[in-house]
Tab-separated table of C-alpha atoms and ligand atoms in Angstrom:
chain	number	residue	atom	x	y	z
A	988	MET	CA	49.946	200.813	53.899
A	989	GLU	CA	52.378	198.485	52.095
A	990	MET	CA	54.678	196.862	54.656
A	991	LYS	CA	58.088	195.392	54.085
A	992	GLY	CA	59.618	192.689	56.228
A	993	PRO	CA	57.958	190.432	58.766
A	994	LEU	CA	55.566	193.116	60.042
A	995	LYS	CA	53.437	192.568	56.970
A	996	TRP	CA	52.382	189.279	58.589
A	997	ALA	CA	51.242	190.966	61.810
A	998	ARG	CA	47.487	191.223	62.285
A	999	GLN	CA	46.204	194.460	60.798
A	1000	ASP	CA	43.918	195.106	63.797
A	1001	ILE	CA	46.901	194.871	66.163
A	1002	ARG	CA	48.989	197.192	63.981
A	1003	ASP	CA	46.127	199.681	64.126
A	1004	MET	CA	46.052	199.661	67.939
A	1005	VAL	CA	47.483	202.418	70.103
A	1006	PRO	CA	49.489	200.844	72.954
A	1007	TYR	CA	48.612	201.502	76.599
A	1008	GLN	CA	51.132	204.016	77.860
A	1009	ALA	CA	51.845	204.163	81.558
A	1010	LYS	CA	53.735	207.387	82.150
A	1011	VAL	CA	56.609	207.337	84.588
A	1012	TYR	CA	57.581	210.480	86.454
A	1013	PRO	CA	60.400	209.788	88.899
A	1014	ASP	CA	59.826	212.404	91.606
A	1015	GLY	CA	56.907	213.815	93.473
A	1016	ALA	CA	53.517	212.728	94.699
A	1017	LYS	CA	51.971	210.058	92.543
A	1018	LEU	CA	48.272	210.843	92.442
A	1019	ASP	CA	47.600	209.387	89.009
A	1020	ALA	CA	47.074	205.622	89.324
A	1021	ASN	CA	44.723	205.106	92.281
A	1022	GLU	CA	47.271	203.137	94.271
A	1023	ASN	CA	47.324	202.925	98.060
A	1024	PRO	CA	49.581	205.896	98.920
A	1025	PHE	CA	50.948	204.450	102.168
A	1026	PRO	CA	53.988	202.231	102.526
A	1027	TRP	CA	53.191	198.641	103.447
A	1028	PRO	CA	52.068	198.215	107.071
A	1029	GLN	CA	55.099	197.229	109.143
A	1030	SER	CA	53.552	194.026	110.433
A	1031	PHE	CA	52.903	192.926	106.856
A	1032	ALA	CA	56.325	193.897	105.517
A	1033	LYS	CA	58.066	192.102	108.374
A	1034	ARG	CA	56.118	188.892	107.970
A	1035	LEU	CA	56.613	188.867	104.214
A	1036	GLN	CA	60.335	189.404	104.597
A	1037	GLU	CA	60.659	186.519	107.043
A	1038	ASP	CA	58.502	184.341	104.865
A	1039	ILE	CA	60.453	184.809	101.647
A	1040	ALA	CA	63.813	184.210	103.360
A	1041	THR	CA	63.099	180.472	103.380
A	1042	TYR	CA	60.566	180.135	100.557
A	1043	PRO	CA	61.495	177.603	97.812
A	1044	PHE	CA	61.515	180.037	94.881
A	1045	THR	CA	63.616	177.586	92.857
A	1046	ARG	CA	60.372	175.693	92.265
A	1047	TYR	CA	57.456	176.631	90.070
A	1048	PRO	CA	54.612	178.332	91.912
A	1049	ASP	CA	51.438	176.500	92.872
A	1050	SER	CA	49.585	176.467	89.570
A	1051	GLU	CA	46.238	176.382	91.357
A	1052	ALA	CA	47.119	179.002	94.003
A	1053	LYS	CA	45.349	176.790	96.549
A	1054	GLU	CA	46.489	178.639	99.636
A	1055	LEU	CA	45.515	182.040	98.258
A	1056	ARG	CA	42.149	180.830	97.008
A	1057	GLN	CA	41.498	179.337	100.439
A	1058	ALA	CA	42.364	182.649	102.091
A	1059	LEU	CA	40.047	184.386	99.603
A	1060	CYS	CA	37.195	182.036	100.599
A	1061	ASP	CA	37.293	183.474	104.102
A	1062	TYR	CA	37.547	187.029	102.789
A	1063	THR	CA	34.751	186.761	100.207
A	1064	GLY	CA	32.476	184.022	101.522
A	1065	ARG	CA	32.722	182.119	98.207
A	1066	SER	CA	34.091	178.601	97.709
A	1067	ALA	CA	37.517	177.930	96.164
A	1068	GLU	CA	35.934	176.504	92.976
A	1069	GLU	CA	34.241	179.862	92.402
A	1070	ILE	CA	37.520	181.805	92.531
A	1071	LEU	CA	40.307	182.189	89.977
A	1072	VAL	CA	43.413	184.226	90.743
A	1073	SER	CA	45.247	186.074	88.000
A	1074	ASN	CA	48.219	188.279	87.253
A	1075	GLY	CA	46.271	191.404	88.161
A	1076	SER	CA	42.635	191.751	87.223
A	1077	ASP	CA	43.886	192.993	83.849
A	1078	GLU	CA	44.691	189.355	83.116
A	1079	ALA	CA	41.231	188.288	84.302
A	1080	ILE	CA	39.656	190.617	81.727
A	1081	GLN	CA	41.774	188.948	79.032
A	1082	LEU	CA	40.856	185.455	80.241
A	1083	ILE	CA	37.163	186.273	80.097
A	1084	LEU	CA	37.483	187.585	76.561
A	1085	LEU	CA	39.638	184.646	75.452
A	1086	THR	CA	36.873	182.380	76.755
A	1087	PHE	CA	33.781	184.298	75.663
A	1088	GLY	CA	34.967	186.770	73.028
A	1089	GLY	CA	36.754	186.640	69.695
A	1090	PRO	CA	36.520	187.726	66.059
A	1091	GLY	CA	33.002	188.759	65.145
A	1092	LEU	CA	31.952	188.936	68.814
A	1093	ALA	CA	31.304	192.056	70.839
A	1094	THR	CA	31.864	193.486	74.298
A	1095	VAL	CA	29.387	196.058	75.587
A	1096	ILE	CA	30.908	198.851	77.662
A	1097	SER	CA	29.697	202.199	78.995
A	1098	HIS	CA	31.974	205.099	78.254
A	1099	PRO	CA	33.717	206.726	80.022
A	1100	THR	CA	35.226	203.699	81.744
A	1101	PHE	CA	38.430	201.725	82.282
A	1102	VAL	CA	40.337	201.342	78.990
A	1103	MET	CA	41.386	197.721	79.441
A	1104	TYR	CA	37.955	196.296	78.565
A	1105	GLY	CA	38.174	197.773	75.103
A	1106	MET	CA	41.851	196.906	74.662
A	1107	ALA	CA	41.401	193.269	75.698
A	1108	THR	CA	38.445	193.027	73.321
A	1109	ARG	CA	40.702	194.148	70.493
A	1110	TYR	CA	43.478	191.677	71.422
A	1111	VAL	CA	41.067	188.839	70.723
A	1112	GLY	CA	39.817	190.409	67.497
A	1113	GLY	CA	36.420	191.424	68.850
A	1114	GLN	CA	34.468	194.664	68.692
A	1115	VAL	CA	33.310	197.159	71.276
A	1116	ILE	CA	29.728	198.363	71.475
A	1117	ASP	CA	29.679	201.581	73.469
A	1118	VAL	CA	26.537	202.528	75.366
A	1119	PRO	CA	27.549	205.856	76.912
A	1120	LEU	CA	26.765	206.571	80.543
A	1121	LYS	CA	24.098	209.185	81.147
A	1122	GLU	CA	25.188	212.274	83.009
A	1123	GLU	CA	22.378	213.192	85.363
A	1124	GLU	CA	22.277	215.564	88.315
A	1125	GLY	CA	26.049	215.841	88.517
A	1126	THR	CA	26.734	212.117	88.444
A	1127	TYR	CA	26.730	209.207	85.996
A	1128	ARG	CA	24.069	206.555	85.507
A	1129	LEU	CA	23.926	203.363	83.507
A	1130	ASP	CA	21.724	203.488	80.422
A	1131	VAL	CA	19.968	200.232	81.317
A	1132	ALA	CA	17.701	200.131	78.258
A	1133	GLY	CA	20.647	200.907	75.986
A	1134	LEU	CA	22.800	198.218	77.597
A	1135	LEU	CA	20.052	195.627	77.256
A	1136	ALA	CA	19.456	196.542	73.612
A	1137	ALA	CA	23.201	196.176	72.922
A	1138	ALA	CA	23.355	192.928	74.913
A	1139	ALA	CA	20.498	191.551	72.819
A	1140	GLN	CA	22.516	191.926	69.621
A	1141	GLU	CA	23.512	188.560	68.212
A	1142	GLU	CA	27.280	189.202	68.437
A	1143	SER	CA	27.300	190.504	72.024
A	1144	ARG	CA	28.804	188.166	74.593
A	1145	VAL	CA	30.022	190.260	77.493
A	1146	ILE	CA	28.685	193.402	79.200
A	1147	VAL	CA	31.138	195.177	81.497
A	1148	ILE	CA	30.077	197.370	84.412
A	1149	CYS	CA	32.835	199.012	86.434
A	1150	ASN	CA	31.517	199.651	89.955
A	1151	PRO	CA	32.645	202.098	91.287
A	1152	ASN	CA	33.372	203.345	87.807
A	1153	ASN	CA	36.872	204.369	86.820
A	1154	PRO	CA	37.383	207.267	86.103
A	1155	THR	CA	34.084	208.845	87.202
A	1156	GLY	CA	34.332	207.448	90.745
A	1157	ASN	CA	30.682	206.751	91.468
A	1158	CYS	CA	28.890	203.489	92.172
A	1159	PHE	CA	25.846	202.854	90.024
A	1160	ALA	CA	22.405	202.318	91.506
A	1161	GLU	CA	22.259	198.662	92.500
A	1162	GLU	CA	18.785	198.320	90.984
A	1163	ASP	CA	20.228	199.388	87.610
A	1164	ILE	CA	22.933	196.705	87.721
A	1165	ILE	CA	20.362	194.126	88.809
A	1166	ALA	CA	18.095	195.218	85.957
A	1167	VAL	CA	20.922	194.491	83.504
A	1168	LEU	CA	21.542	191.083	85.101
A	1169	GLU	CA	17.854	190.249	84.955
A	1170	GLY	CA	17.459	191.491	81.389
A	1171	THR	CA	20.153	189.424	79.675
A	1172	ASP	CA	21.672	185.973	79.861
A	1173	LYS	CA	24.928	187.219	78.330
A	1174	LEU	CA	27.885	187.538	80.685
A	1175	VAL	CA	27.767	190.579	82.983
A	1176	ILE	CA	31.178	191.489	84.396
A	1177	VAL	CA	31.099	193.721	87.447
A	1178	ASP	CA	34.586	195.101	88.086
A	1179	GLU	CA	34.888	195.767	91.822
A	1180	ALA	CA	38.533	196.909	91.784
A	1181	TYR	CA	37.613	199.612	94.328
A	1182	TYR	CA	35.265	197.466	96.433
A	1183	GLU	CA	37.165	198.091	99.670
A	1184	PHE	CA	36.620	201.833	99.266
A	1185	SER	CA	32.952	201.662	98.284
A	1186	GLY	CA	31.893	198.845	100.593
A	1187	LYS	CA	29.405	197.786	97.909
A	1188	SER	CA	29.487	194.385	96.271
A	1189	LEU	CA	27.279	192.036	94.298
A	1190	VAL	CA	29.079	189.008	95.696
A	1191	SER	CA	25.970	187.881	97.586
A	1192	ARG	CA	24.053	187.738	94.268
A	1193	LEU	CA	26.351	185.240	92.503
A	1194	GLN	CA	24.048	182.299	93.244
A	1195	GLU	CA	21.039	184.126	91.902
A	1196	PHE	CA	22.695	185.217	88.628
A	1197	PRO	CA	24.677	182.490	86.839
A	1198	ASN	CA	25.813	185.111	84.271
A	1199	LEU	CA	27.440	187.354	86.915
A	1200	VAL	CA	31.248	187.597	87.034
A	1201	ILE	CA	32.944	189.760	89.663
A	1202	LEU	CA	36.513	191.073	89.360
A	1203	ARG	CA	38.635	192.233	92.284
A	1204	THR	CA	42.265	193.210	92.779
A	1205	PHE	CA	44.979	193.527	95.415
A	1206	SER	CA	46.383	196.518	93.506
A	1207	LYS	CA	44.345	199.255	95.113
A	1208	ALA	CA	43.294	198.925	98.786
A	1209	PHE	CA	45.892	196.215	99.531
A	1210	GLY	CA	48.829	198.131	98.075
A	1211	LEU	CA	50.124	195.250	95.948
A	1212	ALA	CA	49.946	196.990	92.547
A	1213	GLY	CA	53.575	196.099	91.843
A	1214	LEU	CA	52.961	192.403	92.527
A	1215	ARG	CA	50.025	191.926	90.147
A	1216	VAL	CA	47.347	189.902	91.917
A	1217	GLY	CA	43.679	189.943	90.981
A	1218	TYR	CA	40.842	187.477	91.280
A	1219	THR	CA	37.584	186.557	89.621
A	1220	MET	CA	34.466	185.232	91.325
A	1221	ALA	CA	31.833	183.462	89.256
A	1222	SER	CA	30.025	180.134	89.019
A	1223	GLN	CA	32.210	177.018	89.105
A	1224	GLU	CA	31.300	176.407	85.465
A	1225	ILE	CA	32.569	179.779	84.265
A	1226	ILE	CA	35.701	179.558	86.416
A	1227	ARG	CA	36.457	176.090	85.021
A	1228	GLU	CA	36.417	177.424	81.437
A	1229	MET	CA	38.615	180.394	82.312
A	1230	HIS	CA	41.207	178.061	83.862
A	1231	LYS	CA	41.680	176.438	80.441
A	1232	VAL	CA	42.981	179.605	78.795
A	1233	ARG	CA	45.286	180.929	81.490
A	1234	GLN	CA	49.000	180.246	81.631
A	1235	PRO	CA	49.563	177.366	84.068
A	1236	PHE	CA	51.778	179.534	86.301
A	1237	ASN	CA	50.067	182.858	85.811
A	1238	VAL	CA	50.647	184.175	89.344
A	1239	ASN	CA	54.192	183.949	90.670
A	1240	ALA	CA	55.003	182.420	94.054
A	1241	PHE	CA	56.127	185.655	95.680
A	1242	SER	CA	52.887	187.415	94.787
A	1243	GLN	CA	50.787	184.475	95.945
A	1244	ARG	CA	52.513	184.515	99.344
A	1245	ALA	CA	52.243	188.292	99.629
A	1246	ALA	CA	48.503	188.210	98.947
A	1247	VAL	CA	47.952	185.426	101.522
A	1248	ILE	CA	49.858	187.380	104.161
A	1249	ALA	CA	48.015	190.593	103.206
A	1250	LEU	CA	44.724	188.859	103.992
A	1251	GLU	CA	46.148	187.602	107.286
A	1252	GLU	CA	47.140	191.185	108.063
A	1253	LEU	CA	43.746	192.503	107.019
A	1254	GLU	CA	43.382	194.636	110.140
A	1255	ALA	CA	46.527	196.634	109.281
A	1256	PHE	CA	45.302	197.318	105.742
A	1257	GLN	CA	41.872	198.258	107.042
A	1258	GLU	CA	43.518	200.882	109.186
A	1259	GLN	CA	45.104	202.384	106.062
A	1260	LEU	CA	41.773	202.150	104.319
A	1261	ARG	CA	40.077	204.137	107.072
A	1262	ALA	CA	42.807	206.781	106.807
A	1263	ILE	CA	42.312	207.057	103.018
A	1264	LEU	CA	38.543	207.364	103.439
A	1265	ALA	CA	39.012	210.039	106.114
A	1266	GLU	CA	41.298	211.920	103.733
A	1267	ARG	CA	38.694	211.633	100.992
A	1268	GLU	CA	36.077	213.184	103.272
A	1269	ARG	CA	38.490	215.947	104.227
A	1270	LEU	CA	39.685	216.670	100.686
A	1271	LEU	CA	36.436	216.675	98.738
A	1272	PRO	CA	34.830	219.776	100.280
A	1273	LEU	CA	38.176	221.580	99.973
A	1274	LEU	CA	38.282	220.888	96.223
A	1275	LYS	CA	34.796	222.272	95.648
A	1276	PRO	CA	35.588	226.026	95.832
A	1277	PHE	CA	37.820	225.789	92.741
A	1278	PRO	CA	36.253	226.408	89.319
A	1279	TRP	CA	35.675	222.798	88.301
A	1280	GLN	CA	32.960	220.281	88.737
A	1281	VAL	CA	33.820	217.809	91.502
A	1282	TYR	CA	31.993	214.558	90.912
A	1283	PRO	CA	30.836	212.418	93.850
A	1284	THR	CA	33.077	209.425	94.513
A	1285	ASP	CA	32.829	206.009	96.147
A	1286	ALA	CA	36.465	205.210	95.342
A	1287	ASN	CA	39.926	206.529	96.288
A	1288	TYR	CA	40.016	209.111	93.519
A	1289	VAL	CA	37.991	212.034	92.318
A	1290	PHE	CA	36.905	212.994	88.813
A	1291	LEU	CA	37.056	216.680	87.886
A	1292	ARG	CA	35.869	218.783	84.982
A	1293	PRO	CA	37.175	222.384	84.817
A	1294	PHE	CA	34.437	224.905	84.058
A	1295	ALA	CA	34.811	226.303	80.539
A	1296	GLU	CA	32.722	227.813	77.765
A	1297	THR	CA	33.862	225.392	75.090
A	1298	GLU	CA	35.331	221.900	74.958
A	1299	GLU	CA	38.475	223.329	73.397
A	1300	GLU	CA	38.932	225.725	76.279
A	1301	GLN	CA	38.277	222.945	78.783
A	1302	VAL	CA	40.939	220.734	77.173
A	1303	LYS	CA	43.421	223.578	77.339
A	1304	LEU	CA	42.553	224.302	80.976
A	1305	SER	CA	42.951	220.686	82.042
A	1306	GLN	CA	46.318	220.495	80.293
A	1307	THR	CA	47.505	223.649	81.972
A	1308	ILE	CA	46.321	222.550	85.424
A	1309	HIS	CA	47.990	219.170	84.894
A	1310	GLN	CA	51.268	220.833	83.917
A	1311	ALA	CA	51.103	223.404	86.726
A	1312	LEU	CA	50.693	220.570	89.238
A	1313	LEU	CA	53.498	218.604	87.605
A	1314	ASP	CA	55.740	221.677	87.949
A	1315	ARG	CA	54.999	221.421	91.687
A	1316	ALA	CA	55.907	217.702	91.756
A	1317	LEU	CA	52.301	216.509	91.787
A	1318	LEU	CA	51.301	213.959	89.178
A	1319	VAL	CA	47.583	213.688	88.487
A	1320	ARG	CA	45.824	211.957	85.591
A	1321	LYS	CA	44.828	213.969	82.557
A	1322	LEU	CA	42.154	212.097	80.651
A	1323	GLY	CA	41.228	212.234	77.008
A	1324	GLY	CA	40.860	210.237	73.854
A	1325	ALA	CA	37.064	210.459	73.873
A	1326	PRO	CA	34.590	213.342	73.894
A	1327	SER	CA	33.323	212.379	77.360
A	1328	LEU	CA	36.857	212.479	78.780
A	1329	ASN	CA	38.466	215.355	76.898
A	1330	GLY	CA	39.408	218.103	79.307
A	1331	THR	CA	38.855	216.082	82.490
A	1332	LEU	CA	41.212	215.157	85.322
A	1333	ARG	CA	41.342	212.360	87.866
A	1334	ILE	CA	43.155	212.759	91.161
A	1335	THR	CA	43.958	209.899	93.535
A	1336	ILE	CA	43.548	210.501	97.272
A	1337	GLY	CA	47.112	210.560	98.604
A	1338	GLU	CA	48.708	210.563	102.008
A	1339	PRO	CA	47.682	213.546	104.171
A	1340	SER	CA	50.899	215.448	103.377
A	1341	GLU	CA	50.440	214.852	99.628
A	1342	ASN	CA	46.857	216.092	99.786
A	1343	ASP	CA	48.040	219.185	101.645
A	1344	LYS	CA	50.587	219.817	98.889
A	1345	LEU	CA	47.871	219.434	96.300
A	1346	LEU	CA	45.625	221.960	98.054
A	1347	GLN	CA	48.501	224.373	98.410
A	1348	ALA	CA	49.392	224.048	94.734
A	1349	LEU	CA	45.771	224.655	93.752
A	1350	GLU	CA	45.714	227.822	95.866
A	1351	GLU	CA	48.790	228.979	93.967
A	1352	ILE	CA	47.185	228.559	90.565
A	1353	TYR	CA	43.812	230.005	91.524
A	1354	ASP	CA	42.792	233.632	91.695
A	1355	PRO	CA	40.137	233.968	94.428
A	1356	LEU	CA	39.275	237.571	93.519
A	1357	GLN	CA	38.531	236.777	89.885
A	1358	LYS	CA	37.256	233.337	90.890
A	1359	ARG	CA	39.135	231.689	88.075
A	1360	TRP	CA	42.292	229.743	87.384
A	1361	ALA	CA	45.285	232.056	87.333
A	1362	LEU	CA	47.482	230.063	85.010
B	659	PLP	C1	43.270	199.562	88.570
B	659	PLP	C2	42.107	198.843	87.976
B	659	PLP	C3	42.147	197.489	87.709
B	659	PLP	C4	43.368	196.773	87.891
B	659	PLP	O1	43.950	196.068	88.025
B	659	PLP	P1	45.165	195.121	88.228
B	659	PLP	O2	44.615	194.117	89.189
B	659	PLP	O3	46.253	195.948	88.781
B	659	PLP	O4	45.432	194.538	86.891
B	659	PLP	C5	41.049	196.847	87.212
B	659	PLP	N1	39.914	197.522	86.991
B	659	PLP	C6	39.836	198.825	87.236
B	659	PLP	C7	38.575	199.531	86.983
B	659	PLP	C8	40.921	199.521	87.724
B	659	PLP	O5	40.839	200.835	87.931
């Protein structure tokens, strides 16, 4: 299209992109973004409040986030040189692609997965090679042979594995991830955003695999989504390169302090974590009687596919369920934009009262005699 004005100088590939849209609904239970549903633990909130009262915010933050990286050493068992903190793990994904990706280079992902890998690839002018997950026995598996074939392509630089996978919720078989690591010397990113919920990590394998990069975040289990703190663990060599492309003050002082104190108050967050996991165990069997496929989950959310004869009907059903829940002040995530996601839903485990409301709303829109949605 012929453009007038300065936009004609904007990169065509950026103009072609669809922006990430985070929907905001003011009221009701927010079960759409996999956040920790609880308010901050009191001990944490109190300490943070006292701390910031005297903190020198007039000064730039510590560019190297030394205190936070030190605290993360204790939490992860890695050394400070193997850790980089970032403005959410979203930024870490960008830093990796700024360092290893670019025009003419490719990122290998397995759909359906977290959208930011593809978006960050496009920011840097690269391409996505999609090796779809395999749906097997009611869960999702990595296509190891397909991933390795894609990784072997000249232009491939980075393979991303989200574990547990967002939005499907499951962890992949560890031997499959190891097989990918063993089969390529390209970078293998393992996104462990939901590590605290799954309890599974490849952190102990970093030494063994110099191409392994692990991403984590404070946004989910630690309830700091609004403060934007993530971190990357990899070899010192990889971390050193990533430091070159980040903004010098990428994580603000308030967020650095909050993350340090969160780790000091680990016990309080672990208590919340246990409550979320208990709710997950309670909720899952109660979701199963409804006419949708409930996928197994290792995270704090559950992936659902309404039963339908056709894809079209399934899309319609998921939209109607989403709207019916919204009408009852319950916001869940309606997924789409790809054949594997069309007509699916993702629901975050909420506080007990929110989960009760969800179950009650589902009862209202379900007809047990006909065994179908009564929408
Ligand atoms: C939520 C999420 C992140 C997020 O990160 P921020 O640290 O908030 O930027 C990263 N990866 C996955 C898979 C997520 O679901």
